[in-house]
Amino acid sequence: MTKDQKVVAIQEIKDLLQDAKVVYVADLEGLNAGKSSDFRRQAFKQNIKVKVVKNTLLQKAMEQIEGVDYSEMFPSFKGNSALMIADTANAPAKLIQGFRKKEEKPALKSAFVQETFYVGDNNLDMLANIKSREEMIGEIIGLLQSPIQRVVSALQNKPETVEAKAEEAAPAVEETPAEAPEAAAESTEETSAE
């Protein structure tokens, strides 16, 4: 690879990393062409960009990115490396997990997710369980709606309950005044007879 080609390759990697919030580096070594194509196809369907890169070029590109110090990931850059960029924090981890149900690879080398570094394949399960932004927003909305739904439900049921109580109370109120004058008349008749 010529120096100009290396400069171009580093710039391509930098362009991928520039605004990336979710960065995974995986080991795809050992996957044949068919399995590798299948992995890339599944990644594309899940909106995950996959690029096989040279470790030295990846490290140089990461060193040039401002705002993030990727140096914690550098020791994991050995052997075959595939850079995975996604919008959803757990999408690459779930893709790797799903693919590994049938294969030994890919293996997670390192990841940068939600401003935290994860180094080693032992972090794969933890990364797969990270909730995506959409999932967290959905849970928060669900939690906020729950009390509101209870209040709305109570308010919707309350008029029926008030009306039922009013109907039960109304006949009793009507009967009480009707009995009262008769009782008063009887007591006045008894008093006048004496």
mmCIF file of C-alpha atoms in Angstrom:
data_model
loop_
_atom_site.group_PDB
_atom_site.id
_atom_site.type_symbol
_atom_site.label_atom_id
_atom_site.label_comp_id
_atom_site.label_asym_id
_atom_site.label_seq_id
_atom_site.Cartn_x
_atom_site.Cartn_y
_atom_site.Cartn_z
ATOM 1 C CA MET A 1 0.000 0.000 0.000
ATOM 2 C CA THR A 2 1.467 3.335 -1.049
ATOM 3 C CA LYS A 3 1.675 6.337 1.244
ATOM 4 C CA ASP A 4 -1.125 8.083 -0.697
ATOM 5 C CA GLN A 5 -3.342 5.018 -0.375
ATOM 6 C CA LYS A 6 -2.701 4.936 3.363
ATOM 7 C CA VAL A 7 -3.640 8.618 3.673
ATOM 8 C CA VAL A 8 -6.882 7.953 1.774
ATOM 9 C CA ALA A 9 -7.656 4.874 3.918
ATOM 10 C CA ILE A 10 -7.031 6.809 7.142
ATOM 11 C CA GLN A 11 -9.310 9.610 5.939
ATOM 12 C CA GLU A 12 -12.093 7.089 5.147
ATOM 13 C CA ILE A 13 -11.834 5.653 8.644
ATOM 14 C CA LYS A 14 -11.812 9.149 10.163
ATOM 15 C CA ASP A 15 -14.963 10.011 8.216
ATOM 16 C CA LEU A 16 -16.687 6.941 9.680
ATOM 17 C CA LEU A 17 -15.531 7.752 13.212
ATOM 18 C CA GLN A 18 -16.087 11.517 13.129
ATOM 19 C CA ASP A 19 -19.575 11.664 14.632
ATOM 20 C CA ALA A 20 -19.827 8.042 15.774
ATOM 21 C CA LYS A 21 -21.263 7.442 19.226
ATOM 22 C CA VAL A 22 -21.135 3.642 18.946
ATOM 23 C CA VAL A 23 -17.851 2.081 17.777
ATOM 24 C CA TYR A 24 -17.083 -1.647 17.887
ATOM 25 C CA VAL A 25 -13.947 -3.441 16.731
ATOM 26 C CA ALA A 26 -14.496 -7.134 16.052
ATOM 27 C CA ASP A 27 -12.430 -10.082 14.902
ATOM 28 C CA LEU A 28 -13.899 -11.694 11.771
ATOM 29 C CA GLU A 29 -10.896 -13.934 11.140
ATOM 30 C CA GLY A 30 -11.898 -17.466 10.231
ATOM 31 C CA LEU A 31 -15.162 -16.563 8.501
ATOM 32 C CA ASN A 32 -15.172 -17.769 4.916
ATOM 33 C CA ALA A 33 -16.372 -15.502 2.101
ATOM 34 C CA GLY A 34 -19.980 -16.711 2.293
ATOM 35 C CA LYS A 35 -20.277 -16.267 6.048
ATOM 36 C CA SER A 36 -18.515 -12.929 5.892
ATOM 37 C CA SER A 37 -20.991 -11.757 3.227
ATOM 38 C CA ASP A 38 -23.892 -12.994 5.325
ATOM 39 C CA PHE A 39 -22.546 -11.064 8.341
ATOM 40 C CA ARG A 40 -22.230 -7.880 6.284
ATOM 41 C CA ARG A 41 -25.739 -8.347 4.845
ATOM 42 C CA GLN A 42 -27.233 -8.689 8.332
ATOM 43 C CA ALA A 43 -25.271 -5.642 9.481
ATOM 44 C CA PHE A 44 -26.558 -3.600 6.542
ATOM 45 C CA LYS A 45 -30.167 -4.564 7.375
ATOM 46 C CA GLN A 46 -29.618 -3.299 10.933
ATOM 47 C CA ASN A 47 -28.021 -0.037 9.772
ATOM 48 C CA ILE A 48 -24.548 -1.031 11.011
ATOM 49 C CA LYS A 49 -21.561 0.003 8.899
ATOM 50 C CA VAL A 50 -18.838 -2.664 8.714
ATOM 51 C CA LYS A 51 -15.363 -1.994 7.337
ATOM 52 C CA VAL A 52 -12.411 -4.371 7.529
ATOM 53 C CA VAL A 53 -9.383 -2.245 8.405
ATOM 54 C CA LYS A 54 -5.670 -2.525 9.040
ATOM 55 C CA ASN A 55 -4.921 -2.105 12.730
ATOM 56 C CA THR A 56 -2.191 0.503 12.235
ATOM 57 C CA LEU A 57 -4.407 2.629 9.987
ATOM 58 C CA LEU A 58 -7.328 2.343 12.419
ATOM 59 C CA GLN A 59 -5.111 3.449 15.287
ATOM 60 C CA LYS A 60 -3.750 6.414 13.304
ATOM 61 C CA ALA A 61 -7.274 7.477 12.335
ATOM 62 C CA MET A 62 -8.455 7.220 15.948
ATOM 63 C CA GLU A 63 -5.495 9.257 17.160
ATOM 64 C CA GLN A 64 -6.548 12.078 14.826
ATOM 65 C CA ILE A 65 -10.143 12.225 16.089
ATOM 66 C CA GLU A 66 -10.690 15.205 18.374
ATOM 67 C CA GLY A 67 -12.783 14.910 21.512
ATOM 68 C CA VAL A 68 -12.359 11.162 22.107
ATOM 69 C CA ASP A 69 -9.231 9.381 23.307
ATOM 70 C CA TYR A 70 -9.522 5.872 21.865
ATOM 71 C CA SER A 71 -6.150 4.766 23.308
ATOM 72 C CA GLU A 72 -7.826 2.242 25.665
ATOM 73 C CA MET A 73 -8.854 0.239 22.595
ATOM 74 C CA PHE A 74 -5.413 0.132 20.943
ATOM 75 C CA PRO A 75 -4.050 -2.956 22.784
ATOM 76 C CA SER A 76 -6.935 -5.029 21.328
ATOM 77 C CA PHE A 77 -5.915 -4.219 17.740
ATOM 78 C CA LYS A 78 -4.245 -7.501 16.842
ATOM 79 C CA GLY A 79 -5.002 -9.801 13.920
ATOM 80 C CA ASN A 80 -7.961 -9.232 11.640
ATOM 81 C CA SER A 81 -10.102 -6.208 12.622
ATOM 82 C CA ALA A 82 -13.502 -5.068 11.448
ATOM 83 C CA LEU A 83 -14.741 -1.631 12.414
ATOM 84 C CA MET A 84 -18.471 -1.511 13.178
ATOM 85 C CA ILE A 85 -20.295 1.824 13.459
ATOM 86 C CA ALA A 86 -23.943 2.030 14.542
ATOM 87 C CA ASP A 87 -26.530 4.454 15.896
ATOM 88 C CA THR A 88 -27.983 1.983 18.403
ATOM 89 C CA ALA A 89 -25.695 1.076 21.316
ATOM 90 C CA ASN A 90 -26.526 -2.611 21.496
ATOM 91 C CA ALA A 91 -27.103 -3.404 17.799
ATOM 92 C CA PRO A 92 -23.561 -4.596 16.937
ATOM 93 C CA ALA A 93 -23.370 -6.706 20.121
ATOM 94 C CA LYS A 94 -26.707 -8.356 19.333
ATOM 95 C CA LEU A 95 -25.584 -8.981 15.753
ATOM 96 C CA ILE A 96 -22.370 -10.634 16.957
ATOM 97 C CA GLN A 97 -24.285 -12.700 19.530
ATOM 98 C CA GLY A 98 -26.823 -13.841 16.956
ATOM 99 C CA PHE A 99 -24.129 -14.790 14.477
ATOM 100 C CA ARG A 100 -22.195 -16.712 17.127
ATOM 101 C CA LYS A 101 -25.084 -19.063 17.734
ATOM 102 C CA LYS A 102 -23.827 -20.888 14.637
ATOM 103 C CA GLU A 103 -20.157 -19.802 14.443
ATOM 104 C CA GLU A 104 -17.214 -19.179 16.770
ATOM 105 C CA LYS A 105 -16.567 -15.762 15.242
ATOM 106 C CA PRO A 106 -16.942 -12.820 15.155
ATOM 107 C CA ALA A 107 -15.393 -12.000 18.500
ATOM 108 C CA LEU A 108 -15.534 -8.613 20.181
ATOM 109 C CA LYS A 109 -12.152 -6.952 20.542
ATOM 110 C CA SER A 110 -13.259 -3.635 22.007
ATOM 111 C CA ALA A 111 -16.047 -1.089 21.912
ATOM 112 C CA PHE A 112 -16.767 2.564 22.658
ATOM 113 C CA VAL A 113 -20.410 2.937 23.698
ATOM 114 C CA GLN A 114 -22.105 5.791 25.567
ATOM 115 C CA GLU A 115 -18.720 7.397 26.297
ATOM 116 C CA THR A 116 -17.410 4.201 27.949
ATOM 117 C CA PHE A 117 -14.777 1.749 26.717
ATOM 118 C CA TYR A 118 -15.250 -2.019 26.803
ATOM 119 C CA VAL A 119 -12.236 -4.201 26.018
ATOM 120 C CA GLY A 120 -12.522 -7.949 25.499
ATOM 121 C CA ASP A 121 -15.080 -10.457 24.291
ATOM 122 C CA ASN A 122 -16.253 -11.019 27.880
ATOM 123 C CA ASN A 123 -18.151 -7.674 27.646
ATOM 124 C CA LEU A 124 -20.373 -8.858 24.790
ATOM 125 C CA ASP A 125 -23.338 -9.899 26.961
ATOM 126 C CA MET A 126 -23.240 -6.643 28.900
ATOM 127 C CA LEU A 127 -23.172 -4.627 25.661
ATOM 128 C CA ALA A 128 -26.059 -6.634 24.205
ATOM 129 C CA ASN A 129 -28.155 -5.774 27.274
ATOM 130 C CA ILE A 130 -27.574 -2.029 27.041
ATOM 131 C CA LYS A 131 -30.862 -0.362 26.269
ATOM 132 C CA SER A 132 -31.012 1.711 23.145
ATOM 133 C CA ARG A 133 -32.084 5.331 23.334
ATOM 134 C CA GLU A 134 -35.453 4.427 21.793
ATOM 135 C CA GLU A 135 -36.007 1.633 24.342
ATOM 136 C CA MET A 136 -35.155 3.963 27.228
ATOM 137 C CA ILE A 137 -37.463 6.693 25.927
ATOM 138 C CA GLY A 138 -40.226 4.111 25.506
ATOM 139 C CA GLU A 139 -39.791 2.948 29.104
ATOM 140 C CA ILE A 140 -39.780 6.509 30.418
ATOM 141 C CA ILE A 141 -42.930 7.342 28.473
ATOM 142 C CA GLY A 142 -44.543 4.158 29.775
ATOM 143 C CA LEU A 143 -43.641 5.086 33.338
ATOM 144 C CA LEU A 144 -44.955 8.613 32.888
ATOM 145 C CA GLN A 145 -48.167 7.427 31.248
ATOM 146 C CA SER A 146 -48.950 4.875 33.934
ATOM 147 C CA PRO A 147 -50.030 7.362 36.651
ATOM 148 C CA ILE A 148 -51.793 9.510 34.079
ATOM 149 C CA GLN A 149 -53.714 6.500 32.788
ATOM 150 C CA ARG A 150 -54.782 5.634 36.335
ATOM 151 C CA VAL A 151 -56.014 9.185 36.926
ATOM 152 C CA VAL A 152 -57.854 9.263 33.597
ATOM 153 C CA SER A 153 -59.384 5.863 34.306
ATOM 154 C CA ALA A 154 -60.484 6.987 37.758
ATOM 155 C CA LEU A 155 -61.981 10.159 36.324
ATOM 156 C CA GLN A 156 -63.783 8.226 33.627
ATOM 157 C CA ASN A 157 -65.244 5.810 36.182
ATOM 158 C CA LYS A 158 -66.029 8.484 38.768
ATOM 159 C CA PRO A 159 -69.021 10.106 36.990
ATOM 160 C CA GLU A 160 -70.696 6.719 36.690
ATOM 161 C CA THR A 161 -70.126 6.084 40.380
ATOM 162 C CA VAL A 162 -71.359 9.561 41.373
ATOM 163 C CA GLU A 163 -74.455 9.189 39.198
ATOM 164 C CA ALA A 164 -75.204 5.763 40.664
ATOM 165 C CA LYS A 165 -74.857 7.107 44.214
ATOM 166 C CA ALA A 166 -77.010 10.111 43.322
ATOM 167 C CA GLU A 167 -79.748 7.824 41.963
ATOM 168 C CA GLU A 168 -79.640 5.684 45.114
ATOM 169 C CA ALA A 169 -79.717 8.743 47.361
ATOM 170 C CA ALA A 170 -82.420 10.600 45.412
ATOM 171 C CA PRO A 171 -85.366 8.242 46.248
ATOM 172 C CA ALA A 172 -84.398 8.257 49.898
ATOM 173 C CA VAL A 173 -84.367 12.042 49.935
ATOM 174 C CA GLU A 174 -87.804 12.163 48.278
ATOM 175 C CA GLU A 175 -89.340 9.677 50.729
ATOM 176 C CA THR A 176 -88.043 11.418 53.815
ATOM 177 C CA PRO A 177 -89.845 14.728 53.244
ATOM 178 C CA ALA A 178 -93.100 12.910 52.354
ATOM 179 C CA GLU A 179 -93.057 10.924 55.591
ATOM 180 C CA ALA A 180 -92.174 13.912 57.679
ATOM 181 C CA PRO A 181 -95.412 15.891 57.114
ATOM 182 C CA GLU A 182 -97.580 12.828 57.890
ATOM 183 C CA ALA A 183 -95.647 12.161 61.056
ATOM 184 C CA ALA A 184 -95.934 15.804 61.981
ATOM 185 C CA ALA A 185 -99.697 15.737 61.314
ATOM 186 C CA GLU A 186 -100.136 12.594 63.440
ATOM 187 C CA SER A 187 -98.201 14.113 66.311
ATOM 188 C CA THR A 188 -100.314 17.295 66.115
ATOM 189 C CA GLU A 189 -103.535 15.243 66.104
ATOM 190 C CA GLU A 190 -102.393 13.316 69.189
ATOM 191 C CA THR A 191 -101.532 16.559 70.961
ATOM 192 C CA SER A 192 -104.871 18.207 70.123
ATOM 193 C CA ALA A 193 -106.853 15.122 71.251
ATOM 194 C CA GLU A 194 -105.493 15.381 74.769
#
